[in-house]
Every structure is written in C-alpha cells, then in structure tokens.
Amino acid sequence: MIGEARRNVATTVNAGLTLLYWRIGKRIVDEVLGKERAAYGQQIVVSVARQLVQEYGPSFGEKNLRRMMQFAEVFPEEEIVVSLIRQLSWTHFIALLPIKNPLQRDFYAELCRVEGWSVSKLRQKMDSMLFERTALSRKPEKLARKELSALRSDGQWMPDMVFRDPYILDFLNLSDNYSERDLETAILRDIEAFLLEMGGGFSFVTRQKRMVIDGEDHTLDLLFYHRRLRRLVAVELKLGKFKAAYKGQMELYLRWLEENEQESSEESPLGLILCAEGGHESIALLRLDQAGIRVGQYLTELPPKQILERKLHEAIALSRALLESRTERQGRKKTTPKHKAKANK
C-alpha cells in the first residue's frame, strides 16, 4: 500500500511538473516573446530565467527555460501532452526534443507511452533506428499519421507499427556458412533476445509447426502470437534473396492456420518472411501487404550506423514513391469515364 501510494504520488508530481514546464514554455513563446526571436528576444529569455531562478530555484535556469520553449513548440497541442505525461517523464521529453522529423518524434512518443519504456530503453530504441525500420516509416505521411492517431485515440495497433525491416540479429553469433535450420536453432537458443528485437507483444508458440495439406506434410519454421494485434504470426526463414514463390507458400500456411488454429476472438493470421536480402520492387509489385504478408531482411552483423542509416533512408524514399505512384494510378482509374475506359479496351 505504501509503495503503491508513493508511486501514484510520484506519477502525479511528474505529470504536474511536466505540464507546468510545457505551459511555461508556451507562455514565454506566445506572450513574452511574441515575434521577438532576434537578439532582443534572447535577452528577454535571459532576464526571465534570472528572475525565475532567484525566486524559484535553479530548475528554471536559461538552459531549462529554452528546453521548455522547445517543448511547447514541438508539442503544440496541450491535449496530446496531457495524454502522454502519465507515462512519459520530463526526461523522456528531453530525449525526444532533438528529433527533427515530427512523424518520427510522435512515433517514439506514442510507443513509449503504450509500451512503458524507460528513458534508457527509449534511447536504445532511437539508437537502433526503430522508426526507420518499421513499415510505418515507408508510408506516405498522411497515412502514417492516421494510424498513429488511431493508436493514440483508440489504442488500435496496425501491423505496420509492428513489423520491421531489417531485423538486427547480430546476437545470434552465426558462422559464415549457416543453414536455415542453423538460423532457426540459433533464434530458439536466444529466444529472449529475438523477442526483444521483434518488439513488444510477441509470444512464442512453437517451432516446425506441422500442417498436413492434400496428404502431404508441410512445416512452418516458427509460429508466434501478437497480443495487441490479436493475431497468429507465421515466420518463415529464408537464406538469400526474396523470391516471388515465397508468397504462395506463405499464403497456403496462413489459410491453413486460419482454418485450423485461429480462435473466434482473433483476427486473421499474418505472415513474416525473413530473408537475408530483400527485394523492394518485387515486394511492391506482389502487393504482399494486401495478402497479410510482410517481408523483412535480417542482418547477422550490425553494419556501421552511417551505412545502415543511408540504406534505410533510401528504402523509405523508394517505398513511399511506389505507394504514392500506386495511389495516383488508382485515383486516375476511378476518375476515367466508363465510355472512355471501354474505348481504351
């Protein structure tokens, strides 16, 4: 009882202080400074900080005051701040403030709120470029924001927030010449680390799931369950580059799981094909996301961050361009008059 009361008090104090810092920043930006952002504005901030420190202590020094102003500028809506401060401390927000991309910043803030990450965990996720590795980052910003809003308002998770590309499996310590079975065995040996890399919500169900279809035995490499998506997740491990034939195999497994393993309260199973090398163009052409299938590359060695960052940004730009091109073509088809469409045929 004492421990719980103390935790509740600490949470309430933290939330109150963080909201106070946001309101101070907002007040200075909107009312004290107004449009004065040049040298005169800088002098005003120094003067205000000096007065606040004298009256309320060092927490309101110039450096912290500028953080509060930045806080109010990058999180301009009070209702969003209020929704976050029960789970995120002022130190969480300090870690988020340097992120320039608003979508990326909102992604980390929302997942931090839902997953209950500590500050060190948040920094670890940011250092591993989690946002750039999720499918959400590859969507046009308008669609990505819609999914983040659904998570914020209704707690509704989308698959594109869960699956990643690439997956960093450097902890497996595989030799240069390994087989699919070696990869599977190494994953099971380090299942805890693998689940951490997969992300929150995944639970391991079984390996080598046997399926009898038309009298023939088929085996799925790994089967997981995702609590928040409420779906079974079938995982196939592949050496080498992604091949189009993998789609048919995974669709067969998903339909079998749907018929034989899916509970009435669950959504349709999803598939994840983990390959040593992806193929963005063929994946986009096959429209695997519409079949409930995701493809992720796995890296058994972590490349230098600069190289990984460059490759991820290239992949994000390519994926967004392909999605926008597809959306544009679909829009043109809808607006084409029927008599013209027939004439074209």
mmCIF file of C-alpha atoms in Angstrom:
data_model
loop_
_atom_site.group_PDB
_atom_site.id
_atom_site.type_symbol
_atom_site.label_atom_id
_atom_site.label_comp_id
_atom_site.label_asym_id
_atom_site.label_seq_id
_atom_site.Cartn_x
_atom_site.Cartn_y
_atom_site.Cartn_z
ATOM 1 C CA MET A 1 0.000 0.000 0.000
ATOM 2 C CA ILE A 2 2.813 2.403 0.924
ATOM 3 C CA GLY A 3 4.749 1.558 -2.250
ATOM 4 C CA GLU A 4 1.697 1.985 -4.452
ATOM 5 C CA ALA A 5 0.814 5.304 -2.814
ATOM 6 C CA ARG A 6 4.360 6.567 -3.330
ATOM 7 C CA ARG A 7 4.323 5.539 -6.994
ATOM 8 C CA ASN A 8 0.994 7.292 -7.519
ATOM 9 C CA VAL A 9 2.307 10.450 -5.834
ATOM 10 C CA ALA A 10 5.494 10.344 -7.940
ATOM 11 C CA THR A 11 3.452 9.922 -11.135
ATOM 12 C CA THR A 12 1.148 12.789 -10.191
ATOM 13 C CA VAL A 13 4.066 15.076 -9.301
ATOM 14 C CA ASN A 14 5.893 14.197 -12.522
ATOM 15 C CA ALA A 15 2.775 14.819 -14.630
ATOM 16 C CA GLY A 16 2.119 18.133 -12.874
ATOM 17 C CA LEU A 17 5.703 19.365 -13.294
ATOM 18 C CA THR A 18 5.897 18.313 -16.961
ATOM 19 C CA LEU A 19 2.622 20.082 -17.774
ATOM 20 C CA LEU A 20 3.881 23.145 -15.850
ATOM 21 C CA TYR A 21 7.085 23.171 -17.936
ATOM 22 C CA TRP A 22 5.013 22.955 -21.145
ATOM 23 C CA ARG A 23 2.778 25.839 -20.026
ATOM 24 C CA ILE A 24 5.775 27.979 -19.049
ATOM 25 C CA GLY A 25 7.360 27.332 -22.457
ATOM 26 C CA LYS A 26 4.071 28.122 -24.203
ATOM 27 C CA ARG A 27 3.614 31.336 -22.197
ATOM 28 C CA ILE A 28 7.134 32.583 -22.979
ATOM 29 C CA VAL A 29 6.859 31.732 -26.700
ATOM 30 C CA ASP A 30 3.377 33.190 -27.222
ATOM 31 C CA GLU A 31 3.082 36.052 -24.757
ATOM 32 C CA VAL A 32 6.520 37.114 -23.524
ATOM 33 C CA LEU A 33 8.484 36.832 -26.755
ATOM 34 C CA GLY A 34 5.718 37.105 -29.316
ATOM 35 C CA LYS A 35 7.570 37.681 -32.581
ATOM 36 C CA GLU A 36 10.801 38.787 -30.891
ATOM 37 C CA ARG A 37 13.182 35.936 -31.786
ATOM 38 C CA ALA A 38 16.288 38.002 -32.588
ATOM 39 C CA ALA A 39 18.921 39.325 -30.180
ATOM 40 C CA TYR A 40 16.330 41.287 -28.176
ATOM 41 C CA GLY A 41 14.302 38.107 -27.692
ATOM 42 C CA GLN A 42 17.385 36.287 -26.419
ATOM 43 C CA GLN A 43 17.928 38.993 -23.810
ATOM 44 C CA ILE A 44 14.318 38.639 -22.657
ATOM 45 C CA VAL A 45 14.794 34.875 -22.059
ATOM 46 C CA VAL A 46 17.985 35.513 -20.082
ATOM 47 C CA SER A 47 16.206 38.148 -17.989
ATOM 48 C CA VAL A 48 13.165 35.934 -17.315
ATOM 49 C CA ALA A 49 15.424 32.988 -16.366
ATOM 50 C CA ARG A 50 17.379 35.179 -13.942
ATOM 51 C CA GLN A 51 14.186 36.284 -12.188
ATOM 52 C CA LEU A 52 12.719 32.774 -12.006
ATOM 53 C CA VAL A 53 15.949 31.279 -10.605
ATOM 54 C CA GLN A 54 16.078 33.980 -7.953
ATOM 55 C CA GLU A 55 12.501 33.267 -6.877
ATOM 56 C CA TYR A 56 12.038 29.516 -7.582
ATOM 57 C CA GLY A 57 15.478 27.936 -7.800
ATOM 58 C CA PRO A 58 17.913 26.549 -10.417
ATOM 59 C CA SER A 59 15.310 24.343 -12.183
ATOM 60 C CA PHE A 60 14.239 27.458 -14.110
ATOM 61 C CA GLY A 61 17.676 28.451 -15.425
ATOM 62 C CA GLU A 62 18.142 29.646 -19.002
ATOM 63 C CA LYS A 63 19.052 26.179 -20.392
ATOM 64 C CA ASN A 64 15.929 24.551 -18.928
ATOM 65 C CA LEU A 65 13.798 27.502 -19.953
ATOM 66 C CA ARG A 66 14.884 27.078 -23.570
ATOM 67 C CA ARG A 67 14.001 23.379 -23.322
ATOM 68 C CA MET A 68 10.531 24.321 -22.083
ATOM 69 C CA MET A 69 10.123 26.691 -25.038
ATOM 70 C CA GLN A 70 11.251 23.961 -27.451
ATOM 71 C CA PHE A 71 8.869 21.526 -25.718
ATOM 72 C CA ALA A 72 5.919 23.855 -26.360
ATOM 73 C CA GLU A 73 6.963 24.373 -29.975
ATOM 74 C CA VAL A 74 7.422 20.709 -30.966
ATOM 75 C CA PHE A 75 4.353 19.538 -28.982
ATOM 76 C CA PRO A 76 1.991 22.461 -29.708
ATOM 77 C CA GLU A 77 -1.257 20.747 -28.584
ATOM 78 C CA GLU A 78 -1.899 20.592 -24.827
ATOM 79 C CA GLU A 79 -4.291 17.636 -25.103
ATOM 80 C CA ILE A 80 -1.537 15.474 -26.643
ATOM 81 C CA VAL A 81 0.879 16.479 -23.879
ATOM 82 C CA VAL A 82 -1.765 15.603 -21.267
ATOM 83 C CA SER A 83 -2.247 12.158 -22.874
ATOM 84 C CA LEU A 84 1.494 11.458 -22.621
ATOM 85 C CA ILE A 85 2.546 12.794 -19.216
ATOM 86 C CA ARG A 86 1.166 9.895 -17.152
ATOM 87 C CA GLN A 87 3.728 7.602 -18.784
ATOM 88 C CA LEU A 88 6.465 9.961 -20.017
ATOM 89 C CA SER A 89 8.628 11.958 -17.627
ATOM 90 C CA TRP A 90 10.282 15.296 -18.336
ATOM 91 C CA THR A 91 13.499 13.337 -19.061
ATOM 92 C CA HIS A 92 11.629 11.324 -21.735
ATOM 93 C CA PHE A 93 10.602 14.554 -23.427
ATOM 94 C CA ILE A 94 14.169 15.899 -23.259
ATOM 95 C CA ALA A 95 15.263 12.761 -25.185
ATOM 96 C CA LEU A 96 12.517 13.315 -27.795
ATOM 97 C CA LEU A 97 13.046 17.045 -28.377
ATOM 98 C CA PRO A 98 16.138 16.793 -30.648
ATOM 99 C CA ILE A 99 14.254 14.627 -33.208
ATOM 100 C CA LYS A 100 13.619 16.857 -36.237
ATOM 101 C CA ASN A 101 11.046 14.692 -38.059
ATOM 102 C CA PRO A 102 7.618 15.281 -36.389
ATOM 103 C CA LEU A 103 6.246 11.894 -37.503
ATOM 104 C CA GLN A 104 9.304 10.112 -36.121
ATOM 105 C CA ARG A 105 9.027 12.025 -32.835
ATOM 106 C CA ASP A 106 5.315 11.214 -32.472
ATOM 107 C CA PHE A 107 6.024 7.541 -33.239
ATOM 108 C CA TYR A 108 8.539 7.248 -30.388
ATOM 109 C CA ALA A 109 6.305 9.229 -28.010
ATOM 110 C CA GLU A 110 3.269 7.012 -28.648
ATOM 111 C CA LEU A 111 5.156 3.704 -28.460
ATOM 112 C CA CYS A 112 6.917 4.903 -25.330
ATOM 113 C CA ARG A 113 3.507 5.653 -23.802
ATOM 114 C CA VAL A 114 1.960 2.322 -24.795
ATOM 115 C CA GLU A 115 4.982 0.102 -24.098
ATOM 116 C CA GLY A 116 6.046 1.904 -20.908
ATOM 117 C CA TRP A 117 9.685 2.326 -21.951
ATOM 118 C CA SER A 118 12.202 3.732 -19.501
ATOM 119 C CA VAL A 119 14.342 6.655 -20.679
ATOM 120 C CA SER A 120 17.290 4.322 -21.344
ATOM 121 C CA LYS A 121 15.010 1.964 -23.301
ATOM 122 C CA LEU A 122 13.708 4.893 -25.361
ATOM 123 C CA ARG A 123 17.260 5.998 -26.180
ATOM 124 C CA GLN A 124 18.158 2.404 -27.102
ATOM 125 C CA LYS A 125 15.184 2.195 -29.498
ATOM 126 C CA MET A 126 16.160 5.503 -31.069
ATOM 127 C CA ASP A 127 19.811 4.424 -31.445
ATOM 128 C CA SER A 128 18.689 1.197 -33.173
ATOM 129 C CA MET A 129 16.678 3.357 -35.650
ATOM 130 C CA LEU A 130 13.448 1.592 -34.799
ATOM 131 C CA PHE A 131 11.266 4.129 -36.612
ATOM 132 C CA GLU A 132 13.220 3.845 -39.862
ATOM 133 C CA ARG A 133 12.969 0.051 -39.657
ATOM 134 C CA THR A 134 9.179 -0.095 -39.259
ATOM 135 C CA ALA A 135 6.832 -0.298 -42.227
ATOM 136 C CA LEU A 136 5.060 2.812 -40.909
ATOM 137 C CA SER A 137 8.042 4.982 -41.901
ATOM 138 C CA ARG A 138 7.706 3.802 -45.514
ATOM 139 C CA LYS A 139 4.132 5.042 -45.863
ATOM 140 C CA PRO A 140 3.080 8.481 -47.106
ATOM 141 C CA GLU A 141 2.974 10.760 -44.066
ATOM 142 C CA LYS A 142 -0.797 11.293 -44.252
ATOM 143 C CA LEU A 143 -1.497 7.540 -43.923
ATOM 144 C CA ALA A 144 1.143 7.075 -41.230
ATOM 145 C CA ARG A 145 -0.342 9.917 -39.157
ATOM 146 C CA LYS A 146 -3.805 8.366 -39.467
ATOM 147 C CA GLU A 147 -2.511 5.098 -37.977
ATOM 148 C CA LEU A 148 -0.691 6.899 -35.162
ATOM 149 C CA SER A 149 -3.891 8.830 -34.376
ATOM 150 C CA ALA A 150 -5.811 5.532 -34.153
ATOM 151 C CA LEU A 151 -3.244 4.241 -31.654
ATOM 152 C CA ARG A 152 -3.490 7.444 -29.612
ATOM 153 C CA SER A 153 -7.277 7.686 -29.518
ATOM 154 C CA ASP A 154 -8.469 4.053 -29.562
ATOM 155 C CA GLY A 155 -5.350 2.020 -28.700
ATOM 156 C CA GLN A 156 -5.690 0.430 -32.148
ATOM 157 C CA TRP A 157 -2.484 -1.243 -33.349
ATOM 158 C CA MET A 158 -1.714 -1.663 -37.046
ATOM 159 C CA PRO A 159 0.643 -4.327 -38.449
ATOM 160 C CA ASP A 160 2.865 -1.648 -39.983
ATOM 161 C CA MET A 161 3.752 -0.438 -36.472
ATOM 162 C CA VAL A 162 4.880 -3.927 -35.511
ATOM 163 C CA PHE A 163 6.933 -5.362 -38.387
ATOM 164 C CA ARG A 164 10.450 -4.171 -39.185
ATOM 165 C CA ASP A 165 12.971 -4.240 -41.973
ATOM 166 C CA PRO A 166 15.740 -5.069 -41.353
ATOM 167 C CA TYR A 167 15.842 -7.138 -38.186
ATOM 168 C CA ILE A 168 19.194 -6.941 -36.386
ATOM 169 C CA LEU A 169 20.145 -10.487 -35.330
ATOM 170 C CA ASP A 170 23.825 -9.902 -34.551
ATOM 171 C CA PHE A 171 23.349 -11.555 -31.133
ATOM 172 C CA LEU A 172 22.976 -14.978 -32.816
ATOM 173 C CA ASN A 173 26.757 -15.228 -33.479
ATOM 174 C CA LEU A 174 26.301 -17.364 -36.597
ATOM 175 C CA SER A 175 29.263 -18.721 -38.573
ATOM 176 C CA ASP A 176 29.786 -17.686 -42.195
ATOM 177 C CA ASN A 177 28.220 -20.857 -43.636
ATOM 178 C CA TYR A 178 24.919 -21.453 -41.891
ATOM 179 C CA SER A 179 21.713 -23.169 -42.987
ATOM 180 C CA GLU A 180 18.069 -22.258 -42.400
ATOM 181 C CA ARG A 181 17.974 -24.867 -39.635
ATOM 182 C CA ASP A 182 21.093 -23.321 -38.015
ATOM 183 C CA LEU A 183 19.364 -19.930 -38.118
ATOM 184 C CA GLU A 184 16.191 -21.365 -36.565
ATOM 185 C CA THR A 185 18.149 -23.171 -33.837
ATOM 186 C CA ALA A 186 20.131 -20.023 -33.007
ATOM 187 C CA ILE A 187 16.917 -17.993 -32.732
ATOM 188 C CA LEU A 188 15.409 -20.525 -30.318
ATOM 189 C CA ARG A 189 18.628 -20.606 -28.314
ATOM 190 C CA ASP A 190 18.401 -16.827 -27.875
ATOM 191 C CA ILE A 191 14.612 -16.557 -27.980
ATOM 192 C CA GLU A 192 14.502 -13.787 -25.364
ATOM 193 C CA ALA A 193 16.845 -11.544 -27.385
ATOM 194 C CA PHE A 194 14.938 -12.410 -30.575
ATOM 195 C CA LEU A 195 11.602 -11.432 -28.993
ATOM 196 C CA LEU A 196 13.122 -8.145 -27.833
ATOM 197 C CA GLU A 197 14.212 -7.437 -31.406
ATOM 198 C CA MET A 198 10.788 -8.425 -32.748
ATOM 199 C CA GLY A 199 9.188 -5.877 -30.411
ATOM 200 C CA GLY A 200 6.651 -5.800 -27.583
ATOM 201 C CA GLY A 201 3.596 -8.019 -27.725
ATOM 202 C CA PHE A 202 5.116 -11.124 -29.363
ATOM 203 C CA SER A 203 4.826 -14.518 -27.666
ATOM 204 C CA PHE A 204 6.499 -17.679 -28.951
ATOM 205 C CA VAL A 205 4.089 -20.538 -29.767
ATOM 206 C CA THR A 206 6.064 -23.321 -31.462
ATOM 207 C CA ARG A 207 8.748 -24.266 -33.991
ATOM 208 C CA GLN A 208 8.354 -26.528 -37.042
ATOM 209 C CA LYS A 209 4.555 -26.323 -36.972
ATOM 210 C CA ARG A 210 3.294 -29.394 -38.853
ATOM 211 C CA MET A 211 0.489 -28.989 -41.392
ATOM 212 C CA VAL A 212 -0.998 -31.800 -43.466
ATOM 213 C CA ILE A 213 -2.391 -30.459 -46.756
ATOM 214 C CA ASP A 214 -3.607 -32.839 -49.506
ATOM 215 C CA GLY A 215 -1.938 -35.689 -47.668
ATOM 216 C CA GLU A 216 1.471 -34.002 -47.699
ATOM 217 C CA ASP A 217 3.434 -32.730 -44.711
ATOM 218 C CA HIS A 218 4.353 -29.047 -44.561
ATOM 219 C CA THR A 219 6.268 -27.360 -41.744
ATOM 220 C CA LEU A 220 6.229 -23.710 -40.769
ATOM 221 C CA ASP A 221 9.544 -22.589 -39.269
ATOM 222 C CA LEU A 222 8.250 -20.503 -36.343
ATOM 223 C CA LEU A 223 4.821 -19.543 -35.021
ATOM 224 C CA PHE A 224 4.210 -16.545 -32.758
ATOM 225 C CA TYR A 225 1.196 -14.730 -31.343
ATOM 226 C CA HIS A 226 0.922 -10.962 -31.055
ATOM 227 C CA ARG A 227 -1.252 -9.911 -28.127
ATOM 228 C CA ARG A 228 -2.069 -6.390 -29.272
ATOM 229 C CA LEU A 229 -2.816 -7.329 -32.862
ATOM 230 C CA ARG A 230 -4.670 -10.439 -31.594
ATOM 231 C CA ARG A 231 -3.230 -12.498 -34.443
ATOM 232 C CA LEU A 232 -1.061 -15.512 -35.010
ATOM 233 C CA VAL A 233 2.157 -14.575 -36.827
ATOM 234 C CA ALA A 234 3.774 -17.194 -39.060
ATOM 235 C CA VAL A 235 7.520 -16.735 -39.628
ATOM 236 C CA GLU A 236 9.463 -18.357 -42.469
ATOM 237 C CA LEU A 237 13.277 -18.135 -42.537
ATOM 238 C CA LYS A 238 14.990 -17.939 -45.931
ATOM 239 C CA LEU A 239 18.614 -17.793 -46.988
ATOM 240 C CA GLY A 240 19.481 -15.450 -49.819
ATOM 241 C CA LYS A 241 17.239 -13.005 -51.655
ATOM 242 C CA PHE A 242 13.429 -12.845 -51.524
ATOM 243 C CA LYS A 243 11.716 -14.866 -54.279
ATOM 244 C CA ALA A 244 8.188 -14.400 -55.603
ATOM 245 C CA ALA A 245 7.447 -18.102 -54.993
ATOM 246 C CA TYR A 246 7.627 -17.493 -51.239
ATOM 247 C CA LYS A 247 4.324 -15.613 -51.422
ATOM 248 C CA GLY A 248 2.316 -18.694 -52.481
ATOM 249 C CA GLN A 249 3.903 -20.838 -49.784
ATOM 250 C CA MET A 250 3.125 -18.302 -47.056
ATOM 251 C CA GLU A 251 -0.452 -17.770 -48.287
ATOM 252 C CA LEU A 252 -1.019 -21.539 -48.053
ATOM 253 C CA TYR A 253 0.262 -21.575 -44.455
ATOM 254 C CA LEU A 254 -1.862 -18.577 -43.469
ATOM 255 C CA ARG A 255 -5.062 -20.073 -44.876
ATOM 256 C CA TRP A 256 -4.342 -23.371 -43.063
ATOM 257 C CA LEU A 257 -3.781 -21.512 -39.779
ATOM 258 C CA GLU A 258 -6.982 -19.556 -40.373
ATOM 259 C CA GLU A 259 -8.961 -22.788 -40.804
ATOM 260 C CA ASN A 260 -7.311 -24.869 -38.075
ATOM 261 C CA GLU A 261 -5.699 -22.654 -35.418
ATOM 262 C CA GLN A 262 -7.440 -19.267 -35.378
ATOM 263 C CA GLU A 263 -9.721 -18.616 -32.409
ATOM 264 C CA SER A 264 -13.059 -16.841 -32.850
ATOM 265 C CA SER A 265 -11.808 -13.751 -30.974
ATOM 266 C CA GLU A 266 -8.711 -13.391 -33.174
ATOM 267 C CA GLU A 267 -8.002 -11.544 -36.409
ATOM 268 C CA SER A 268 -6.658 -13.342 -39.496
ATOM 269 C CA PRO A 269 -3.065 -14.635 -39.160
ATOM 270 C CA LEU A 270 -0.180 -12.611 -40.570
ATOM 271 C CA GLY A 271 2.970 -13.875 -42.235
ATOM 272 C CA LEU A 272 6.555 -12.664 -41.938
ATOM 273 C CA ILE A 273 9.159 -13.897 -44.427
ATOM 274 C CA LEU A 274 12.655 -13.212 -43.089
ATOM 275 C CA CYS A 275 15.265 -13.165 -45.866
ATOM 276 C CA ALA A 276 18.990 -12.465 -45.900
ATOM 277 C CA GLU A 277 18.297 -9.953 -48.672
ATOM 278 C CA GLY A 278 15.095 -8.097 -49.544
ATOM 279 C CA GLY A 279 13.690 -7.095 -52.930
ATOM 280 C CA HIS A 280 11.747 -3.833 -52.663
ATOM 281 C CA GLU A 281 10.473 -3.726 -56.236
ATOM 282 C CA SER A 282 9.185 -7.312 -56.418
ATOM 283 C CA ILE A 283 7.647 -6.986 -52.934
ATOM 284 C CA ALA A 284 5.806 -3.827 -54.021
ATOM 285 C CA LEU A 285 4.619 -5.420 -57.281
ATOM 286 C CA LEU A 286 3.292 -8.500 -55.477
ATOM 287 C CA ARG A 287 1.364 -6.253 -53.028
ATOM 288 C CA LEU A 288 2.120 -8.629 -50.190
ATOM 289 C CA ASP A 289 0.639 -6.298 -47.586
ATOM 290 C CA GLN A 290 -2.803 -6.886 -49.103
ATOM 291 C CA ALA A 291 -2.327 -10.634 -48.520
ATOM 292 C CA GLY A 292 -1.321 -10.114 -44.869
ATOM 293 C CA ILE A 293 2.318 -10.895 -45.610
ATOM 294 C CA ARG A 294 5.383 -8.868 -44.637
ATOM 295 C CA VAL A 295 8.962 -9.355 -45.793
ATOM 296 C CA GLY A 296 11.894 -8.361 -43.603
ATOM 297 C CA GLN A 297 15.611 -8.580 -44.181
ATOM 298 C CA TYR A 298 17.719 -9.881 -41.318
ATOM 299 C CA LEU A 299 21.280 -8.792 -40.598
ATOM 300 C CA THR A 300 23.526 -11.184 -38.708
ATOM 301 C CA GLU A 301 26.125 -8.423 -38.335
ATOM 302 C CA LEU A 302 25.341 -4.816 -37.466
ATOM 303 C CA PRO A 303 26.795 -2.524 -40.166
ATOM 304 C CA PRO A 304 28.234 0.918 -39.323
ATOM 305 C CA LYS A 305 25.394 3.268 -38.362
ATOM 306 C CA GLN A 306 26.108 5.664 -41.253
ATOM 307 C CA ILE A 307 25.710 2.864 -43.815
ATOM 308 C CA LEU A 308 22.573 1.482 -42.148
ATOM 309 C CA GLU A 309 21.092 4.992 -41.945
ATOM 310 C CA ARG A 310 21.779 5.671 -45.627
ATOM 311 C CA LYS A 311 20.255 2.367 -46.731
ATOM 312 C CA LEU A 312 17.168 2.853 -44.560
ATOM 313 C CA HIS A 313 16.517 6.366 -45.873
ATOM 314 C CA GLU A 314 16.901 5.100 -49.457
ATOM 315 C CA ALA A 315 14.410 2.285 -48.734
ATOM 316 C CA ILE A 316 11.943 4.723 -47.129
ATOM 317 C CA ALA A 317 12.115 7.088 -50.126
ATOM 318 C CA LEU A 318 11.669 4.210 -52.625
ATOM 319 C CA SER A 319 8.737 2.657 -50.735
ATOM 320 C CA ARG A 320 6.927 5.981 -50.368
ATOM 321 C CA ALA A 321 7.420 6.749 -54.066
ATOM 322 C CA LEU A 322 5.994 3.350 -55.070
ATOM 323 C CA LEU A 323 2.979 3.741 -52.748
ATOM 324 C CA GLU A 324 2.249 7.265 -53.945
ATOM 325 C CA SER A 325 2.572 6.147 -57.582
ATOM 326 C CA ARG A 326 0.129 3.287 -56.969
ATOM 327 C CA THR A 327 -2.344 5.606 -55.215
ATOM 328 C CA GLU A 328 -2.106 8.089 -58.084
ATOM 329 C CA ARG A 329 -2.802 5.375 -60.689
ATOM 330 C CA GLN A 330 -5.797 4.124 -58.693
ATOM 331 C CA GLY A 331 -7.125 7.691 -58.498
ATOM 332 C CA ARG A 332 -6.823 8.117 -62.268
ATOM 333 C CA LYS A 333 -8.701 4.844 -62.859
ATOM 334 C CA LYS A 334 -11.592 5.991 -60.640
ATOM 335 C CA THR A 335 -11.938 9.289 -62.496
ATOM 336 C CA THR A 336 -11.762 7.771 -66.007
ATOM 337 C CA PRO A 337 -15.256 7.913 -67.691
ATOM 338 C CA LYS A 338 -16.785 4.491 -68.404
ATOM 339 C CA HIS A 339 -17.204 5.120 -72.176
ATOM 340 C CA LYS A 340 -13.543 6.156 -72.404
ATOM 341 C CA ALA A 341 -12.429 3.080 -70.475
ATOM 342 C CA LYS A 342 -14.384 0.843 -72.884
ATOM 343 C CA ALA A 343 -12.858 2.627 -75.876
ATOM 344 C CA ASN A 344 -9.383 2.062 -74.452
ATOM 345 C CA LYS A 345 -10.175 -1.658 -74.105
#
